[in-house]
GROMACS .gro file of C-alpha atoms in nm:
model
  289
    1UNK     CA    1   3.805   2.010  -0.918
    2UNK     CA    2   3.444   2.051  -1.009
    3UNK     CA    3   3.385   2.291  -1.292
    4UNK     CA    4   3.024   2.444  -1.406
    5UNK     CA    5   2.878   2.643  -1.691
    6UNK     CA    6   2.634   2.828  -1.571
    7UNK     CA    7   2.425   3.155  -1.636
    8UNK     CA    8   2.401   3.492  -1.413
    9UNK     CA    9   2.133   3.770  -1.563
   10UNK     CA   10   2.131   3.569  -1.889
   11UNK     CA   11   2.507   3.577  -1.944
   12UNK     CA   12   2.695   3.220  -1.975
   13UNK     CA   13   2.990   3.216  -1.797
   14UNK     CA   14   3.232   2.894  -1.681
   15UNK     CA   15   3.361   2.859  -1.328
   16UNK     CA   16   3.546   2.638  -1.061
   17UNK     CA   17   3.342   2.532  -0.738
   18UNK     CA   18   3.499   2.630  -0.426
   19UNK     CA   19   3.589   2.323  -0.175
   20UNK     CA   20   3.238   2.379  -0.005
   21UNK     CA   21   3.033   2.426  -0.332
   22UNK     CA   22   2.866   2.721  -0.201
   23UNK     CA   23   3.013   2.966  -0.436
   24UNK     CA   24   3.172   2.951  -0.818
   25UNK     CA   25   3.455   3.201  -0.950
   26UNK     CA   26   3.412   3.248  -1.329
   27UNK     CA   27   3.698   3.205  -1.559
   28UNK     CA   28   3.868   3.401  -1.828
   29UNK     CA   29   3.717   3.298  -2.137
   30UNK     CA   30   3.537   3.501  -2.434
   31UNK     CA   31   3.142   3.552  -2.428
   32UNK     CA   32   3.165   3.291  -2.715
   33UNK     CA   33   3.411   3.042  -2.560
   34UNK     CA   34   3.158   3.075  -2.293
   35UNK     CA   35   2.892   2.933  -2.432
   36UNK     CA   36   3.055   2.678  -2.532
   37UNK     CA   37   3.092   2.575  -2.197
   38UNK     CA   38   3.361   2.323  -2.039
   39UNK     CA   39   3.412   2.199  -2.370
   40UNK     CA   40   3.607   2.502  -2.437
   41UNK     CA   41   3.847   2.462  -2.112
   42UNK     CA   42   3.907   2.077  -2.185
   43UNK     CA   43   3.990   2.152  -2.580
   44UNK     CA   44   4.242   2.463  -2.456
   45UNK     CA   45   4.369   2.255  -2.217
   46UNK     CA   46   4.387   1.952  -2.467
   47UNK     CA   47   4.603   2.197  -2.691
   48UNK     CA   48   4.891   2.246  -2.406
   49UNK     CA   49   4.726   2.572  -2.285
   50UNK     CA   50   4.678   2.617  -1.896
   51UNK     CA   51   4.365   2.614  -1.685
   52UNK     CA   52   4.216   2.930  -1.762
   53UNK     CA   53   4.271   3.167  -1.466
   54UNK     CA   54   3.944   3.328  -1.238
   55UNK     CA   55   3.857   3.659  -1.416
   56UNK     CA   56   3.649   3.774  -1.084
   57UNK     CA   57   3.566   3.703  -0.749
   58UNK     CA   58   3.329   3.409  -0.647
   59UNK     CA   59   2.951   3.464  -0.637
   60UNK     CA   60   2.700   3.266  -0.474
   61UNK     CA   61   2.608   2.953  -0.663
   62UNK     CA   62   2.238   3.003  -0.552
   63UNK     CA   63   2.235   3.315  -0.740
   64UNK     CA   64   2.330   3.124  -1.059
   65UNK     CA   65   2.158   2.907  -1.342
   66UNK     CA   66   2.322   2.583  -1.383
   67UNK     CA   67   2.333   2.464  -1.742
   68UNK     CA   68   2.452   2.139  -1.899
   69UNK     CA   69   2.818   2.114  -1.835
   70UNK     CA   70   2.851   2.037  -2.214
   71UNK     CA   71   2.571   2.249  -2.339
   72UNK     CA   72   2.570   2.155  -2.687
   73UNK     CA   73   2.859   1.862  -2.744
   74UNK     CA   74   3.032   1.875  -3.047
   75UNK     CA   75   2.907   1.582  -3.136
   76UNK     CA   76   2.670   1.278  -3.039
   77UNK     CA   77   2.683   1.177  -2.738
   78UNK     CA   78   2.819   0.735  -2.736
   79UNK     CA   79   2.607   0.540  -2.513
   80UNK     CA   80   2.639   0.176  -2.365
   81UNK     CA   81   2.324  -0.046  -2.323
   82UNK     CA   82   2.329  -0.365  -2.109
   83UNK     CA   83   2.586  -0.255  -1.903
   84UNK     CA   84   2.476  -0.429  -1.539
   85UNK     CA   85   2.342  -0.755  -1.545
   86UNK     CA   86   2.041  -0.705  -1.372
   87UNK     CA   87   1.908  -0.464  -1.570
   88UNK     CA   88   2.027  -0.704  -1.827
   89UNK     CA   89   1.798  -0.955  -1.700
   90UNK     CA   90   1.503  -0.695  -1.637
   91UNK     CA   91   1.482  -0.577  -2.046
   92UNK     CA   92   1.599  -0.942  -2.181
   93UNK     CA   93   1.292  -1.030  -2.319
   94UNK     CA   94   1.208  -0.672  -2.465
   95UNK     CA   95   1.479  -0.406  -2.565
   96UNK     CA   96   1.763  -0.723  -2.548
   97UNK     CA   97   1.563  -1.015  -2.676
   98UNK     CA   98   1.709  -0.945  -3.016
   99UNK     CA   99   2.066  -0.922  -2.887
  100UNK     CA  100   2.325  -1.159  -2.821
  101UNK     CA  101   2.247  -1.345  -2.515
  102UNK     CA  102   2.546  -1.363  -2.394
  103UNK     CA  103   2.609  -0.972  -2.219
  104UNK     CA  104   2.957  -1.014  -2.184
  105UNK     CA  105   2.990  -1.059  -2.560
  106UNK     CA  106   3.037  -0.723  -2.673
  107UNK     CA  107   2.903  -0.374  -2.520
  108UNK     CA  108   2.588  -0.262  -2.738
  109UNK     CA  109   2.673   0.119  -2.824
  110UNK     CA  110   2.440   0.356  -2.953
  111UNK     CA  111   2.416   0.772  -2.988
  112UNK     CA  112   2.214   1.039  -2.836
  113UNK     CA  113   2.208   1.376  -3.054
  114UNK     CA  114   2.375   1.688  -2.913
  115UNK     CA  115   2.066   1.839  -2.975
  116UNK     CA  116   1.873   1.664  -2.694
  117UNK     CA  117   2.099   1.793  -2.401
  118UNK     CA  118   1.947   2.014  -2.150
  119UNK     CA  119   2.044   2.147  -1.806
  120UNK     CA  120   2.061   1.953  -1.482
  121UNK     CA  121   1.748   2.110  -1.400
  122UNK     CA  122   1.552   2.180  -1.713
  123UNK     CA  123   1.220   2.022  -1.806
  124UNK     CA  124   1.204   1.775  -2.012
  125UNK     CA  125   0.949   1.740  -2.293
  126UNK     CA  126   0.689   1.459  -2.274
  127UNK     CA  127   0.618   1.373  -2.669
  128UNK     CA  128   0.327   1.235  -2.625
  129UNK     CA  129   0.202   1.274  -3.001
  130UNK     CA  130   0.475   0.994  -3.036
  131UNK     CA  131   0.530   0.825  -2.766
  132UNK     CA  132   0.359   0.684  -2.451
  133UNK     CA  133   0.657   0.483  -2.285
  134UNK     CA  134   0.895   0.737  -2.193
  135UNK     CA  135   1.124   0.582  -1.955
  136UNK     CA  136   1.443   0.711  -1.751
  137UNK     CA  137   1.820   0.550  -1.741
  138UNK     CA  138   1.995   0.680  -1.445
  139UNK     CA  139   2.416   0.688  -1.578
  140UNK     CA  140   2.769   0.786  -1.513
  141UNK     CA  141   2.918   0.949  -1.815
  142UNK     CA  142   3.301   0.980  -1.899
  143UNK     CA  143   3.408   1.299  -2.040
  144UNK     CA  144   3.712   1.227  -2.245
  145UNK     CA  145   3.993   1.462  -2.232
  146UNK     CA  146   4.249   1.406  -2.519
  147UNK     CA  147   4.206   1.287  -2.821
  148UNK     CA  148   4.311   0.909  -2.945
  149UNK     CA  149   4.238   0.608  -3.162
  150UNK     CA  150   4.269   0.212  -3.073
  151UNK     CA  151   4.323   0.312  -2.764
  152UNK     CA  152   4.436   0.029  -2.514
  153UNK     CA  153   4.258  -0.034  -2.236
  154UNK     CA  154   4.589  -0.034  -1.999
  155UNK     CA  155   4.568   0.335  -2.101
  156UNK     CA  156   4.222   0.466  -2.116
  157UNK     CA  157   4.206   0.639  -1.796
  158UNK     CA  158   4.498   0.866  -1.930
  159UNK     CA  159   4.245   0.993  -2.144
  160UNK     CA  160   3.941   1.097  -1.888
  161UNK     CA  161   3.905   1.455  -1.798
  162UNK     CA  162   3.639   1.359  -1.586
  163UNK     CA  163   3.249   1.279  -1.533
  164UNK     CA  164   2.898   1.422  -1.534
  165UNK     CA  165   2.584   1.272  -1.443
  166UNK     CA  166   2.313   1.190  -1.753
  167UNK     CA  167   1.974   1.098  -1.758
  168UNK     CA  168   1.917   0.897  -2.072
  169UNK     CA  169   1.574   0.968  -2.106
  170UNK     CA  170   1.430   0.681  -2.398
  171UNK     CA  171   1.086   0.646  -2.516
  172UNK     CA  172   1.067   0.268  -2.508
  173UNK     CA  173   0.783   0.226  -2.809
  174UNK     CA  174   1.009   0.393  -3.018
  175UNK     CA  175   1.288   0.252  -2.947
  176UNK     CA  176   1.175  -0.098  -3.056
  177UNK     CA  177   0.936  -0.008  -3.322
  178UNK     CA  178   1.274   0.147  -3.520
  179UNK     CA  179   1.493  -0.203  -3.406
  180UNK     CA  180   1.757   0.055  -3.321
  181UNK     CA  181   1.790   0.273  -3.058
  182UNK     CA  182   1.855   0.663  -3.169
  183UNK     CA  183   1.574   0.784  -3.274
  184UNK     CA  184   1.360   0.665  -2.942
  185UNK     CA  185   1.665   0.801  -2.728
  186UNK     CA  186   1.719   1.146  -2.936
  187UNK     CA  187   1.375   1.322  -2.866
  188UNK     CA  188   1.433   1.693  -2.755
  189UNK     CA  189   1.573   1.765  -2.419
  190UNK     CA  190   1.599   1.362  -2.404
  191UNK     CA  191   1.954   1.395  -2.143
  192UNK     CA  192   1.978   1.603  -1.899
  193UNK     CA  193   2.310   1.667  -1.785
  194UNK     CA  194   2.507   1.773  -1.500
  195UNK     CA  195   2.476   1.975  -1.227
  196UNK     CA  196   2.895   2.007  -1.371
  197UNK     CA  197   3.188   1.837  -1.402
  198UNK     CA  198   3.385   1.643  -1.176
  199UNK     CA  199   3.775   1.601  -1.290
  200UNK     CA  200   3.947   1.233  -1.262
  201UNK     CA  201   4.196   1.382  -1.018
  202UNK     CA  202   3.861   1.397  -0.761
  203UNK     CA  203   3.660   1.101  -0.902
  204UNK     CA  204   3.730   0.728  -0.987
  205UNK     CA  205   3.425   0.696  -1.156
  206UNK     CA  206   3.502   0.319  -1.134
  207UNK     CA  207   3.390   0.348  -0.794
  208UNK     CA  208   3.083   0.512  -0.730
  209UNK     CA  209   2.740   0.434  -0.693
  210UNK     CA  210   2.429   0.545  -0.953
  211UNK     CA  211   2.123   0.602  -0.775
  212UNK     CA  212   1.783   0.748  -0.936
  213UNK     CA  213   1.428   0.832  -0.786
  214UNK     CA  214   1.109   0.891  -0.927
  215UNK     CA  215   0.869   1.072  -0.737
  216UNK     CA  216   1.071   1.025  -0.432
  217UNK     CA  217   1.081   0.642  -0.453
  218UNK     CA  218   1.426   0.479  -0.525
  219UNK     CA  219   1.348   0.297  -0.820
  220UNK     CA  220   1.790   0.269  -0.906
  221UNK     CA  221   2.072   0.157  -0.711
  222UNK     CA  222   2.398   0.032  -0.839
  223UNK     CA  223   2.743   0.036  -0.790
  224UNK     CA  224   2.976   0.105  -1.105
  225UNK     CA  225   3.168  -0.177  -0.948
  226UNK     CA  226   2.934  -0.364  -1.120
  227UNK     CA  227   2.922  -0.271  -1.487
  228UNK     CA  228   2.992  -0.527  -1.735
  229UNK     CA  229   3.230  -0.366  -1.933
  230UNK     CA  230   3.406  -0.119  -1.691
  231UNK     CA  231   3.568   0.222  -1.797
  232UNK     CA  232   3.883   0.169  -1.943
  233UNK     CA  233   3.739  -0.125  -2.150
  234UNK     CA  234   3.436   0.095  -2.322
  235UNK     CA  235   3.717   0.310  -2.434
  236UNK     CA  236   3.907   0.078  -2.602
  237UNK     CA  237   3.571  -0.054  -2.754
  238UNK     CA  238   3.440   0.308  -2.863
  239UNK     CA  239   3.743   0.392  -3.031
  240UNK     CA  240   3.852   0.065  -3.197
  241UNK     CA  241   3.881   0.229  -3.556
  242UNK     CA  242   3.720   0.555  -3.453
  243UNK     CA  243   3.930   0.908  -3.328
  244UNK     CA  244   3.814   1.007  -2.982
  245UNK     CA  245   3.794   1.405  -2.963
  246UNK     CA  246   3.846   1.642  -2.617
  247UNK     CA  247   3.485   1.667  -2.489
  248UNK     CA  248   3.342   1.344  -2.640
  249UNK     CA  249   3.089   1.176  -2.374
  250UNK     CA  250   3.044   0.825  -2.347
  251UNK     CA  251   2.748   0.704  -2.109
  252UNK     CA  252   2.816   0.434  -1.912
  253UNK     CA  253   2.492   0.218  -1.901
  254UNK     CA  254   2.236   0.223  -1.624
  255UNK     CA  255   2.102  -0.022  -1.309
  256UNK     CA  256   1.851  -0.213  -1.256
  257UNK     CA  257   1.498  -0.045  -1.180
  258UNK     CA  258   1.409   0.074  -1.509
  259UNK     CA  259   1.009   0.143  -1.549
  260UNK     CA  260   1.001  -0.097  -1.821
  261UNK     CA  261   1.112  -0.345  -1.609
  262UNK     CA  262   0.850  -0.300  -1.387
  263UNK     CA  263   0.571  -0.542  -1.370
  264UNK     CA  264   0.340  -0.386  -1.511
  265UNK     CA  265   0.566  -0.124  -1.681
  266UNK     CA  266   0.541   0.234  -1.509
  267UNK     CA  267   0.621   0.512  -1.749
  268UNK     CA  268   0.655   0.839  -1.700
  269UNK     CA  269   0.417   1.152  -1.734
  270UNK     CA  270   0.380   1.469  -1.728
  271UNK     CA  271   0.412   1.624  -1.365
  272UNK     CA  272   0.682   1.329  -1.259
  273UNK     CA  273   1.018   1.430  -1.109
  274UNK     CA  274   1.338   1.223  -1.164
  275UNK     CA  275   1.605   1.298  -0.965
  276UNK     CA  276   1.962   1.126  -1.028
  277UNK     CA  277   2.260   1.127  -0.756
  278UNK     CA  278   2.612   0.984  -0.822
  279UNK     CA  279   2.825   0.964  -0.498
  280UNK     CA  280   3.092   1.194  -0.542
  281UNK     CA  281   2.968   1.378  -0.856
  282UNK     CA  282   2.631   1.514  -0.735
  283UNK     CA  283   2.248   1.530  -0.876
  284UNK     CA  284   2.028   1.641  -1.128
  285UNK     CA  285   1.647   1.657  -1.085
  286UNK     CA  286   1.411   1.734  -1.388
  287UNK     CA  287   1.025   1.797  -1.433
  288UNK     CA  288   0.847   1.572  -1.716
  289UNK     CA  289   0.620   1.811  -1.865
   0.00000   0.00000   0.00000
C-alpha cells in the first residue's frame, strides 16, 4: 500500500495510490487530521482504529501537489551516520576522523528538526550567508508504526509501518565547525521527503537499493544489503532507554558518493538538481536555490 499527503486547489488531503499509481482516492479524515498528514492514519491506526475508508472517488495524481508524507513530524527526525563502509572510508578523515575507528562499534545517531522537512519536490534553500559546503545524503528512512521501548532486535520489524525516501541535505562546514552534527543538518527545508509512503507489507526495506544523481550524473549507488547496522538493529539501538512513538522516522545512513568525498569536494549550488530513487519506494527530485 502506498499512501500520500498531498494538496488539490490548496486543500491537504491523504490518499491511497491505486496499483498503477496513476490516480489517489482521498480518505476520510478532518481538514485538520489532514494536515497532519500520514501521521494521523498511522497514530489512528496505532490506537486499534481501522484504515480510514476513501471519502471520494480517485483523481488523477498529476492533478495533485505531493507534500512530505510526514509534513511536519511530531518530533525530530533520528538519523544514522556511517552506515556503509565505503562512505565510511570516503568521510574518515573529515566528518569521522573524530569517531571511533572501528564502524561496527556503535551506530553514530544524530537529529534533523521537524522544521526542516519539505516536499518531495520542493526547493531547497541554499544558505549561503552560512554555509558554502552544502552537500546531499541520499537515504532509506523507517517510519515506525507502534510505539515501544528496549525494543529487541528479534522484534523490530513488528514495529515498521513502512518507508519514505529522505534527502539529508548537510552543510558540511557547519557540521564540523559545531563538532556535532544538528545544527549543520537542521537548516530550513534541509530533508526533503517522500514522494509517500510505502507500507512493510509492500517493502523490505532491508532489500532495496539507494541511488542519488546530481545533475543527471549518478554520484550514489548502494544496496541496503549493505548497511552496517541493518534495520532491526538501529531500532533496538534508537530506543535503548528511549520510547519510540507512531510516526517517529529514523534515517538509515547513506552510500558512498557523497560530494565531500569527492576529490576535490563538489558542493552544491544554486540551480543543481538532486534527484533520489529507492527501488520499490520511488523518487524525489529537488531544486537548490
Amino acid at each position: 500500500m502506498r499512501l500520500a499527503t498531498y494538496r488539490i486547489h490548496g486543500r491537504a488531503h491523504v490518499g491511497r495510490l491505486s496499483a498503477d499509481g496513476t490516480h489517489i482516492a482521498p480518505l476520510a479524515l478532518s481538514p485538520q487530521q489532514s494536515e497532519r498528514g500520514i501521521l494521523s492514519v498511522i497514530e489512528l491506526l496505532a490506537s486499534g482504529e481501522p484504515m480510514p475508508p476513501a471519502a471520494g472517488p480517485e483523481v488523477a495524481l498529476v492533478l495533485s501537489q505531493l507534500d512530505a508524507p510526514l509534513p511536519l513530524p511530531r518530533r525530530n527526525l533520528w538519523c544514522v551516520g556511517r552506515n556503509y563502509h565505503a562512505h565510511a572510508k570516503e568521510l574518515s578523515a573529515s566528518v569521522f576522523k573524530d569517531n571511533d575507528t572501528d564502524p561496527e562499534s556503535w551506530p553514530i545517531v544524530f537529529t534533523k528538526v521537524p522544521e526542516c522537512v519539505v516536499g518531495p519536490f520542493d526547493d531547497v534553500l541554499v544558505p549561503t550567508d552560512v554555509s558554502t559546503q552544502i552537500d546531499y545524503e541520499a537515504e532509506l528512512a523507517v517510519v515506525i508504526g507502534k510505539g515501544g521501548k528496549n525494543i529487541r532486535r528479534a522484534d523490530a520489524m513488528d514495529y515498521v509501518f513502512g518507508y519514505t525516501v529522505v534527502n539529508d541535505v548537510t552543510a558540511r562546514d557547519v557540521q564540523m565547525r559545531h563538532q556535532q552534527w544538528d545544527m549543520g543538518k537542521s537548516f530550513d527545508t534541509f530533508c526533503p521527503m517522500g514522494p509517500w509512503i510505502v507500507t512493510a507489507d509492500e517493502l523490505d526495506g532491508r532489500q532495496t537499493r539507494v541511488r542519488c544523481w546530481v545533475n543527471g550524473e549518478l554520484r550514489q549507488e548502494g544496496p541496503t544489503q549493505n548497511m552496517i547496522f541493518d534495520i532491526p538493529t538501529l531500532i533496538e539501538t534508537v530506543s535503548r532507554g528511549i520510547t519510540l512513538y507512531p510516526g517517529d522516522v529514523i534515517a538509515t545512513g547513506t552510500p558512498a558518493g557523497v560530494g565531500m568525498g569527492m576529490k576535490p569536494p563538489r558542493y552544491l549550488k544554486a540551480g543543481d538538481v538532486v534527484r533520489i530513487e529507492i527501488d520499490g519506494l520511488g523518487a524525489i527530485e529537488n531544486k537548490f536555490v
